[in-house]
Coordinates of C-alpha atoms in Angstrom, one line a residue:
Chain A
M1 CA 0.0 0.0 0.0
P2 CA 1.6 3.3 -1.0
S3 CA 1.7 5.8 1.8
G4 CA 1.7 9.6 1.5
Y5 CA -0.4 12.6 2.1
V6 CA -0.7 16.3 1.8
R7 CA -1.9 18.6 4.6
E8 CA -2.9 22.1 4.0
S9 CA -3.6 25.2 6.1
Y10 CA -4.4 28.7 5.2
E11 CA -1.8 31.3 6.2
S12 CA -2.6 34.7 7.9
I13 CA 0.1 36.3 5.7
P14 CA 2.1 34.8 2.9
G15 CA 4.7 32.6 4.5
N16 CA 8.4 32.7 3.4
E17 CA 11.7 31.3 4.5
T18 CA 11.9 33.1 7.8
N19 CA 8.4 34.2 9.0
S20 CA 5.8 32.1 10.8
P21 CA 2.3 33.0 9.7
T22 CA -0.6 32.0 11.9
L23 CA -2.2 29.0 10.4
S24 CA -5.9 28.5 10.0
T25 CA -7.9 26.4 12.4
K26 CA -9.1 24.3 9.6
K27 CA -6.6 21.7 8.4
L28 CA -7.2 19.7 5.3
F29 CA -5.9 16.3 4.1
P30 CA -7.3 16.5 0.5
P31 CA -7.9 13.2 -1.2
I32 CA -5.4 14.1 -4.0
Q33 CA -4.9 12.4 -7.3
S34 CA -1.6 14.2 -7.4
V35 CA 0.3 17.1 -5.9
Q36 CA 3.6 18.1 -7.3
P37 CA 5.8 20.5 -5.3
K38 CA 8.5 22.1 -7.5
L39 CA 11.6 23.7 -6.2
G40 CA 12.3 25.7 -9.3
A41 CA 16.0 25.7 -8.8
K42 CA 17.8 28.3 -10.9
P43 CA 21.5 27.7 -10.3
L44 CA 24.0 30.3 -11.5
S45 CA 25.8 29.1 -14.6
R46 CA 29.1 30.8 -15.3
D47 CA 29.8 29.3 -18.7
D48 CA 29.7 32.7 -20.3
E49 CA 32.9 33.8 -18.5
L50 CA 36.1 33.9 -20.5
R51 CA 38.3 31.7 -18.5
N52 CA 40.1 29.9 -21.4
Q53 CA 38.3 26.7 -20.4
D54 CA 36.3 24.7 -22.9
E55 CA 34.2 22.8 -20.5
P56 CA 31.2 23.6 -18.3
L57 CA 32.0 25.4 -15.1
P58 CA 30.5 24.3 -11.8
V59 CA 27.2 25.9 -11.0
I60 CA 26.4 27.5 -7.7
T61 CA 23.1 28.1 -5.9
D62 CA 21.5 31.3 -6.9
A63 CA 17.7 31.5 -6.9
Y64 CA 14.7 29.3 -6.4
E65 CA 11.2 29.8 -7.8
P66 CA 9.0 27.2 -6.0
S67 CA 5.6 26.3 -7.3
W68 CA 3.0 23.6 -6.9
E69 CA 0.4 21.7 -8.9
Y70 CA -2.6 20.0 -7.5
K71 CA -5.3 17.6 -8.9
S72 CA -8.2 16.0 -7.1
R73 CA -11.8 15.1 -7.7
A74 CA -14.3 17.8 -6.9
Y75 CA -15.4 16.6 -3.4
P76 CA -17.6 19.2 -1.7
D77 CA -15.3 20.0 1.2
V78 CA -12.2 20.2 -1.0
T79 CA -14.1 22.3 -3.6
G80 CA -14.8 24.9 -0.9
W81 CA -11.2 24.9 0.2
R82 CA -9.8 25.5 -3.3
L83 CA -12.5 28.2 -4.0
K84 CA -11.5 30.0 -0.9
H85 CA -7.8 29.7 -1.8
I86 CA -8.4 31.5 -5.1
C87 CA -11.4 33.7 -4.5
G88 CA -10.9 34.6 -0.8
A89 CA -13.1 33.9 2.1
P90 CA -16.8 33.1 1.4
T91 CA -19.8 34.4 3.3
T92 CA -20.9 31.4 5.2
T93 CA -24.5 31.0 6.5
V94 CA -25.6 28.1 8.7
G95 CA -28.4 26.1 7.3
N96 CA -31.4 26.5 9.6
G97 CA -34.5 25.4 7.7
I98 CA -35.0 29.0 6.6
I99 CA -32.2 30.2 4.4
T100 CA -32.3 29.0 0.8
D101 CA -30.0 28.1 -2.1
P102 CA -30.1 29.9 -5.4
D103 CA -33.0 27.6 -6.5
G104 CA -35.0 28.8 -3.5
V105 CA -34.8 25.4 -1.8
V106 CA -34.6 25.6 2.0
I107 CA -31.2 24.6 3.4
P108 CA -31.6 22.3 6.5
T109 CA -29.7 22.2 9.7
G110 CA -26.4 20.4 9.2
A111 CA -25.7 22.0 5.9
F112 CA -23.8 25.3 5.3
R113 CA -24.0 27.8 2.5
H114 CA -20.8 29.4 1.3
V115 CA -21.1 32.3 -1.1
F116 CA -18.1 33.5 -3.1
K117 CA -19.1 36.7 -4.8
A118 CA -17.1 38.9 -7.2
P119 CA -15.2 41.1 -6.7
F120 CA -13.2 38.4 -5.2
G121 CA -10.9 38.9 -2.3
P122 CA -9.0 39.2 -0.1
S123 CA -8.4 42.9 0.0
G124 CA -4.9 44.2 0.1
A125 CA -1.8 43.6 -1.8
S126 CA -1.4 39.8 -1.2
P127 CA -3.5 36.9 -2.3
L128 CA -4.6 34.2 0.2
T129 CA -1.9 31.7 0.6
T130 CA -1.6 28.2 2.1
Q131 CA 1.1 26.1 3.8
M132 CA 1.4 22.7 2.3
E133 CA 3.1 19.7 3.7
A134 CA 3.7 17.0 1.1
A135 CA 4.7 13.7 2.7
Y136 CA 6.4 11.1 0.5
V137 CA 6.1 8.6 3.4
D138 CA 7.4 5.5 1.6
Q139 CA 10.5 7.5 0.5
G140 CA 11.0 9.1 3.9
T141 CA 11.0 12.5 2.2
F142 CA 8.9 15.4 3.4
F143 CA 8.4 18.9 2.2
R144 CA 6.8 22.0 3.5
L145 CA 5.8 24.7 1.1
K146 CA 5.0 28.2 2.5
G147 CA 3.2 31.1 0.8
C148 CA 1.4 28.9 -1.8
A149 CA -0.9 31.2 -3.9
C150 CA -3.4 29.8 -6.2
A151 CA -2.9 31.3 -9.7
E152 CA -5.4 29.1 -11.5
L153 CA -8.2 26.8 -10.6
G154 CA -9.9 24.6 -13.2
I155 CA -13.1 22.7 -12.8
E156 CA -13.8 20.1 -15.5
T157 CA -16.6 17.6 -15.6
P158 CA -15.7 14.9 -18.1
E159 CA -18.1 12.2 -19.2
E160 CA -16.6 9.7 -16.8
G161 CA -14.3 9.8 -13.8
G162 CA -15.9 12.6 -11.8
A163 CA -15.5 16.3 -11.8
S164 CA -11.9 17.4 -11.3
L165 CA -10.2 20.3 -9.6
S166 CA -6.9 21.4 -11.0
A167 CA -5.0 24.1 -9.3
S168 CA -1.5 25.5 -9.5
G169 CA 0.5 28.5 -8.5
P170 CA 3.8 29.9 -7.1
A171 CA 5.1 29.5 -3.6
N172 CA 7.5 31.5 -1.5
H173 CA 9.5 28.7 0.0
M174 CA 10.0 25.0 -0.2
A175 CA 12.0 23.1 2.5
R176 CA 12.7 19.5 3.1
I177 CA 11.6 18.8 6.7
A178 CA 11.7 16.0 9.2
D179 CA 8.8 13.5 9.2
P180 CA 5.9 15.4 10.7
A181 CA 4.6 11.9 11.8
L182 CA 1.0 12.7 11.0
S183 CA -1.9 10.3 10.4
P184 CA -4.0 11.7 7.6
A185 CA -7.8 11.5 7.9
F186 CA -10.0 11.5 4.8
E187 CA -13.7 11.9 4.3
T188 CA -15.4 8.6 3.6
L189 CA -15.7 7.6 0.0
S190 CA -19.5 7.6 0.5
I191 CA -19.3 11.4 0.2
R192 CA -19.1 11.4 -3.5
P193 CA -17.4 14.0 -5.8
F194 CA -19.6 15.9 -8.2
V195 CA -19.9 14.0 -11.5
R196 CA -21.0 14.7 -15.0
G197 CA -24.5 13.5 -14.3
N198 CA -24.8 16.1 -11.6
L199 CA -24.2 19.0 -13.9
T200 CA -26.8 21.1 -15.7
L201 CA -26.3 24.4 -17.6
A202 CA -28.6 27.3 -18.1
W203 CA -27.0 29.0 -21.0
L204 CA -27.6 31.4 -23.9
S205 CA -31.2 31.3 -25.2
G206 CA -31.3 29.2 -28.4
S207 CA -27.7 28.0 -27.9
G208 CA -26.7 24.7 -29.6
T209 CA -26.5 21.4 -27.8
S210 CA -23.6 21.5 -25.4
Q211 CA -20.9 18.9 -25.6
D212 CA -18.9 19.8 -22.6
F213 CA -18.3 22.7 -20.1
S214 CA -15.2 23.7 -18.4
L215 CA -14.5 26.5 -16.0
S216 CA -11.3 28.3 -15.0
I217 CA -10.6 30.9 -12.5
A218 CA -7.4 32.9 -13.0
N219 CA -5.8 34.9 -10.3
P220 CA -2.8 36.8 -11.4
V221 CA -0.1 36.6 -8.7
E222 CA 3.6 36.8 -8.5
A223 CA 6.3 35.8 -6.0
V224 CA 8.9 38.4 -5.7
R225 CA 12.1 39.1 -3.8
S226 CA 11.5 42.4 -2.1
L227 CA 15.0 42.4 -0.5
G228 CA 13.2 42.3 2.9
I229 CA 15.1 39.3 3.9
A230 CA 18.3 37.6 2.8
S231 CA 17.0 34.6 0.9
K232 CA 17.4 32.8 -2.4
F233 CA 13.6 32.3 -2.3
P234 CA 10.9 34.9 -2.8
D235 CA 9.8 36.6 0.4
I236 CA 6.5 38.1 -0.6
M237 CA 3.5 37.0 -2.7
E238 CA 1.6 39.8 -4.4
K239 CA -1.3 40.2 -6.7
S240 CA 0.2 41.0 -10.1
N241 CA -0.7 43.7 -12.6
E242 CA -2.3 41.4 -15.1
G243 CA -5.8 42.3 -14.1
P244 CA -8.5 41.1 -11.8
I245 CA -9.5 37.5 -10.9
V246 CA -11.3 36.3 -14.0
V247 CA -13.8 33.5 -14.4
S248 CA -13.8 32.0 -17.9
G249 CA -14.0 28.7 -19.7
S250 CA -14.9 26.9 -22.8
I251 CA -18.1 25.3 -24.1
P252 CA -17.8 23.1 -27.1
K253 CA -21.1 22.7 -29.0
R254 CA -22.2 19.5 -30.7
Q255 CA -24.3 21.5 -33.1
L256 CA -23.4 24.8 -34.7
D257 CA -26.2 27.3 -34.0
P258 CA -26.7 30.8 -35.3
D259 CA -27.5 32.1 -31.8
D260 CA -24.1 31.1 -30.6
Y261 CA -22.3 32.6 -33.6
D262 CA -24.3 35.8 -33.3
A263 CA -23.5 36.1 -29.6
L264 CA -19.8 35.8 -30.4
L265 CA -20.1 38.3 -33.3
N266 CA -22.0 40.9 -31.2
A267 CA -20.3 40.2 -27.8
T268 CA -23.8 39.6 -26.5
G269 CA -24.0 39.3 -22.7
F270 CA -26.2 36.6 -21.2
A271 CA -27.0 35.2 -17.8
A272 CA -25.7 31.7 -17.3
T273 CA -25.5 29.2 -14.5
A274 CA -23.7 25.9 -14.1
K275 CA -25.2 23.8 -11.3
W276 CA -23.9 20.6 -9.8
V277 CA -26.3 18.7 -7.5
S278 CA -24.5 15.7 -5.9
D279 CA -25.8 12.2 -5.3
S280 CA -24.7 12.5 -1.7
I281 CA -27.0 13.9 0.9
I282 CA -25.9 16.4 3.6
A283 CA -28.9 16.2 5.8
T284 CA -32.7 15.9 5.6
A285 CA -32.6 14.8 1.9
Y286 CA -30.7 17.9 0.9
P287 CA -27.8 17.1 -1.4
Y288 CA -24.4 18.8 -1.7
K289 CA -24.7 21.6 -4.4
L290 CA -22.5 23.9 -6.3
Y291 CA -23.7 26.8 -8.4
V292 CA -21.6 29.1 -10.6
A293 CA -23.9 32.0 -11.6
M294 CA -22.7 34.5 -14.2
A295 CA -24.6 37.7 -14.6
N296 CA -23.1 38.7 -17.9
C297 CA -21.4 35.8 -19.7
Q298 CA -19.9 36.7 -23.0
Y299 CA -18.2 34.7 -25.8
V300 CA -14.7 36.0 -26.4
D301 CA -13.4 33.5 -28.9
G302 CA -14.7 30.7 -30.9
D303 CA -14.5 28.6 -34.1
V304 CA -17.0 26.7 -36.1
D305 CA -16.1 23.2 -37.3
A306 CA -14.7 22.9 -40.8
L307 CA -17.4 22.2 -43.3
Q308 CA -16.9 18.8 -44.6
N309 CA -18.6 15.5 -45.4
Q310 CA -20.1 14.8 -41.9
R311 CA -23.6 14.7 -40.6
R312 CA -22.9 16.9 -37.6
H313 CA -21.0 20.2 -37.5
G314 CA -20.3 21.8 -34.1
A315 CA -18.4 24.7 -32.8
S316 CA -16.4 25.6 -29.8
F317 CA -16.5 28.9 -27.8
S318 CA -14.5 30.4 -25.1
W319 CA -16.5 32.5 -22.6
K320 CA -15.8 35.0 -19.9
S321 CA -17.8 36.2 -17.0
T322 CA -17.9 40.0 -17.0
T323 CA -19.9 42.9 -15.6
P324 CA -20.5 46.6 -16.3
S325 CA -20.5 47.3 -12.6
T326 CA -20.1 44.6 -9.9
G327 CA -21.2 41.0 -9.2
S328 CA -20.0 39.3 -12.4
T329 CA -19.8 35.8 -10.8
T330 CA -21.5 34.3 -7.7
I331 CA -20.4 30.9 -6.6
T332 CA -22.6 29.2 -4.1
L333 CA -21.5 25.9 -2.5
V334 CA -23.6 24.1 0.0
N335 CA -21.8 21.4 1.9
A336 CA -21.3 20.0 5.4
T337 CA -18.3 22.2 6.3
A338 CA -19.2 24.7 9.0
D339 CA -16.3 27.0 8.5
Y340 CA -13.2 27.5 6.3
S341 CA -11.4 29.8 8.7
Chain B
M1 CA -24.7 0.1 36.7
A2 CA -23.9 0.2 33.0
T3 CA -20.2 0.0 32.0
K4 CA -18.8 3.3 31.0
R5 CA -18.3 3.4 27.3
Q6 CA -15.6 5.3 25.4
G7 CA -15.2 6.2 21.8
L8 CA -12.8 7.8 19.4
R9 CA -13.6 11.2 18.0
L10 CA -12.0 12.9 15.0
N11 CA -9.9 15.8 16.2
L12 CA -9.2 17.4 12.8
P13 CA -10.1 21.1 13.2
G14 CA -12.6 22.4 10.6
A15 CA -13.5 18.9 9.3
P16 CA -17.1 18.5 8.2
N17 CA -19.3 16.4 10.4
T18 CA -19.1 13.5 8.1
P19 CA -17.5 10.1 8.5
H20 CA -13.7 10.0 8.1
T21 CA -11.2 7.3 7.8
V22 CA -7.7 7.2 9.3
P23 CA -5.6 4.8 7.2
G24 CA -4.4 1.9 9.3
T25 CA -7.2 2.3 11.8
P26 CA -10.4 0.4 11.4
G27 CA -13.6 2.3 11.7
Y28 CA -15.1 5.6 10.7
Y29 CA -14.8 8.7 12.8
Y30 CA -16.8 11.9 13.1
P31 CA -15.7 15.2 14.7
D32 CA -19.0 15.5 16.6
A33 CA -20.0 11.9 17.5
P34 CA -17.5 9.4 19.0
T35 CA -17.2 6.0 17.5
P36 CA -17.6 3.4 20.3
V37 CA -14.5 1.2 21.1
G38 CA -13.7 -1.6 23.4
D39 CA -16.7 -3.9 22.7
T40 CA -17.1 -6.9 20.5
G41 CA -16.4 -6.0 16.8
E42 CA -15.0 -2.6 17.8
L43 CA -11.5 -1.4 18.1
S44 CA -9.9 -2.5 21.4
L45 CA -9.7 0.0 24.2
E46 CA -5.9 -0.5 24.3
A47 CA -5.5 0.4 20.6
A48 CA -7.8 3.4 21.1
R49 CA -5.6 4.6 24.0
D50 CA -2.5 4.2 21.8
L51 CA -4.1 6.3 19.1
H52 CA -5.1 8.9 21.6
K53 CA -1.5 9.2 22.8
D54 CA -0.2 9.5 19.3
K55 CA 0.1 13.3 18.8
G56 CA 0.2 12.9 15.0
C57 CA -3.1 11.0 14.9
P58 CA -6.3 13.1 14.6
L59 CA -8.3 10.8 17.0
E60 CA -9.0 11.4 20.6
L61 CA -10.5 9.1 23.2
V62 CA -13.6 10.5 24.9
D63 CA -16.3 9.2 27.3
I64 CA -19.7 8.6 25.8
R65 CA -22.5 9.6 28.0
A66 CA -24.8 6.7 28.9
A67 CA -27.7 8.3 27.2
E68 CA -25.8 8.5 23.9
V69 CA -24.2 5.1 23.8
E70 CA -27.0 3.4 21.8
A71 CA -27.2 6.2 19.3
A72 CA -23.4 6.1 18.9
E73 CA -23.5 2.3 18.3
E74 CA -26.2 2.7 15.7
L75 CA -24.4 5.5 14.0
A76 CA -21.2 3.5 13.8
A77 CA -23.0 0.5 12.3
A78 CA -24.9 2.6 9.8
T79 CA -21.8 4.5 8.8
A80 CA -19.9 1.2 8.1
Q81 CA -22.8 0.0 5.9
Q82 CA -22.9 3.4 4.1
G83 CA -19.1 3.2 3.7
R84 CA -19.4 -0.2 2.0
K85 CA -21.9 1.2 -0.4
G86 CA -19.8 4.2 -1.1
L87 CA -16.8 2.0 -1.8
I88 CA -18.7 0.0 -4.4
V89 CA -19.7 3.3 -6.2
A90 CA -16.1 4.5 -6.1
Q91 CA -14.9 1.2 -7.4
R92 CA -17.2 1.6 -10.4
Q93 CA -15.9 5.1 -11.1
G94 CA -12.3 3.8 -11.1
F95 CA -9.3 4.9 -9.2
S96 CA -6.3 7.0 -10.2
G97 CA -3.2 8.1 -8.4
A98 CA -3.3 7.4 -4.6
E99 CA -7.0 6.7 -4.6
G100 CA -6.5 3.0 -4.9
S101 CA -4.7 2.8 -1.6
R102 CA -7.3 5.0 0.0
A103 CA -10.0 2.7 -1.2
K104 CA -8.2 -0.2 0.4
D105 CA -8.0 1.8 3.6
E106 CA -11.6 2.5 3.5
H107 CA -12.4 -1.2 2.8
D108 CA -10.4 -2.0 5.9
S109 CA -12.4 0.6 7.8
S110 CA -15.7 -0.8 6.7
K111 CA -14.8 -4.2 8.0
G112 CA -14.5 -2.9 11.5
A113 CA -12.0 -3.9 14.1

């Protein structure tokens, strides 16, 4: 049996080589499919120096640009964790038999509604970061990454295999550590991930038959050396100048439809909602749910299939959630997690 | 006088109140409801004490109030049954990466002590 685990905590401020941020109360052992910590070693090569030597010179340590990649299925608890990581803290309301979800269905006691509403946070110069411990138990090798920002989160819902969460981003520091000697704990497999059969779309009126739907949240961030500490690693994590957090995605269409083409041509805005309703129940017959509601979705790119000798011609469009004012995207997750702080 | 019952409770801050597995330890564990130990078909009290002492293990041994023993036993049994069903569904969906080993852990958990 292979052994290994990842444990994550949110940080109060981006961690780096020397500081010790306060860690969140909530700790998570995500049921990963893979997590890859990357050191990003950038050794200093001096082969460009004229030393009358026709062989490579020894490299020396210079800089590190650590990063991380993550993939798991879209389990309800983990989905909330990753959404908070990239969007900032949600507004959480306790289910009480009175509050409702976006469909107007009453949320019972035992369930919790987490709403992530654009403009996404947190406020200030820095994105929310996590500390990640990656334990390669069988290899006796353990890493701790600090200041992990989430630059991109993708949600895909393939035909089979369950909805997936893919995330990645830069980190401020990566260290090999002693065995933290932890026993991971995972939610039971009976709490299912969202799957294709859970997903429904409310899309552009008259739109062609959808073939797939993917969603991506991009959060421009950068790890920089501010000269605040003497370190070969970055010391601060900042929001970068590449724009706001953007929710976008793609939607291949099985059938080419004039409404889709015209919407791309005219940059037509339309309200759209993707909704996942799980097979697993939280309480009182109420299932886990995830809504991504876009007030003004627009096609920003697209191609029709080549015209050829085939019975069905489709098209593929890229979309983006925008707004003329505020509230472009509202993500509502109802799960059994009381708090993500 | 009824014998005092004890149970293991998940001590993982922020965990949802759903059943969790701890690989290598039979049984399912909730943060809010202790899973009874020490009786037939349950984890032994000695093993539970060892887990409680293990600082890296997110399980703590707590007393179960007499009035809550029956409910705790029923919940543990129902959770094990639910876990077996969930495992079957997960097996149908297929495993990738480390999921296979987690499925085995969960299979072990659903068998009880």
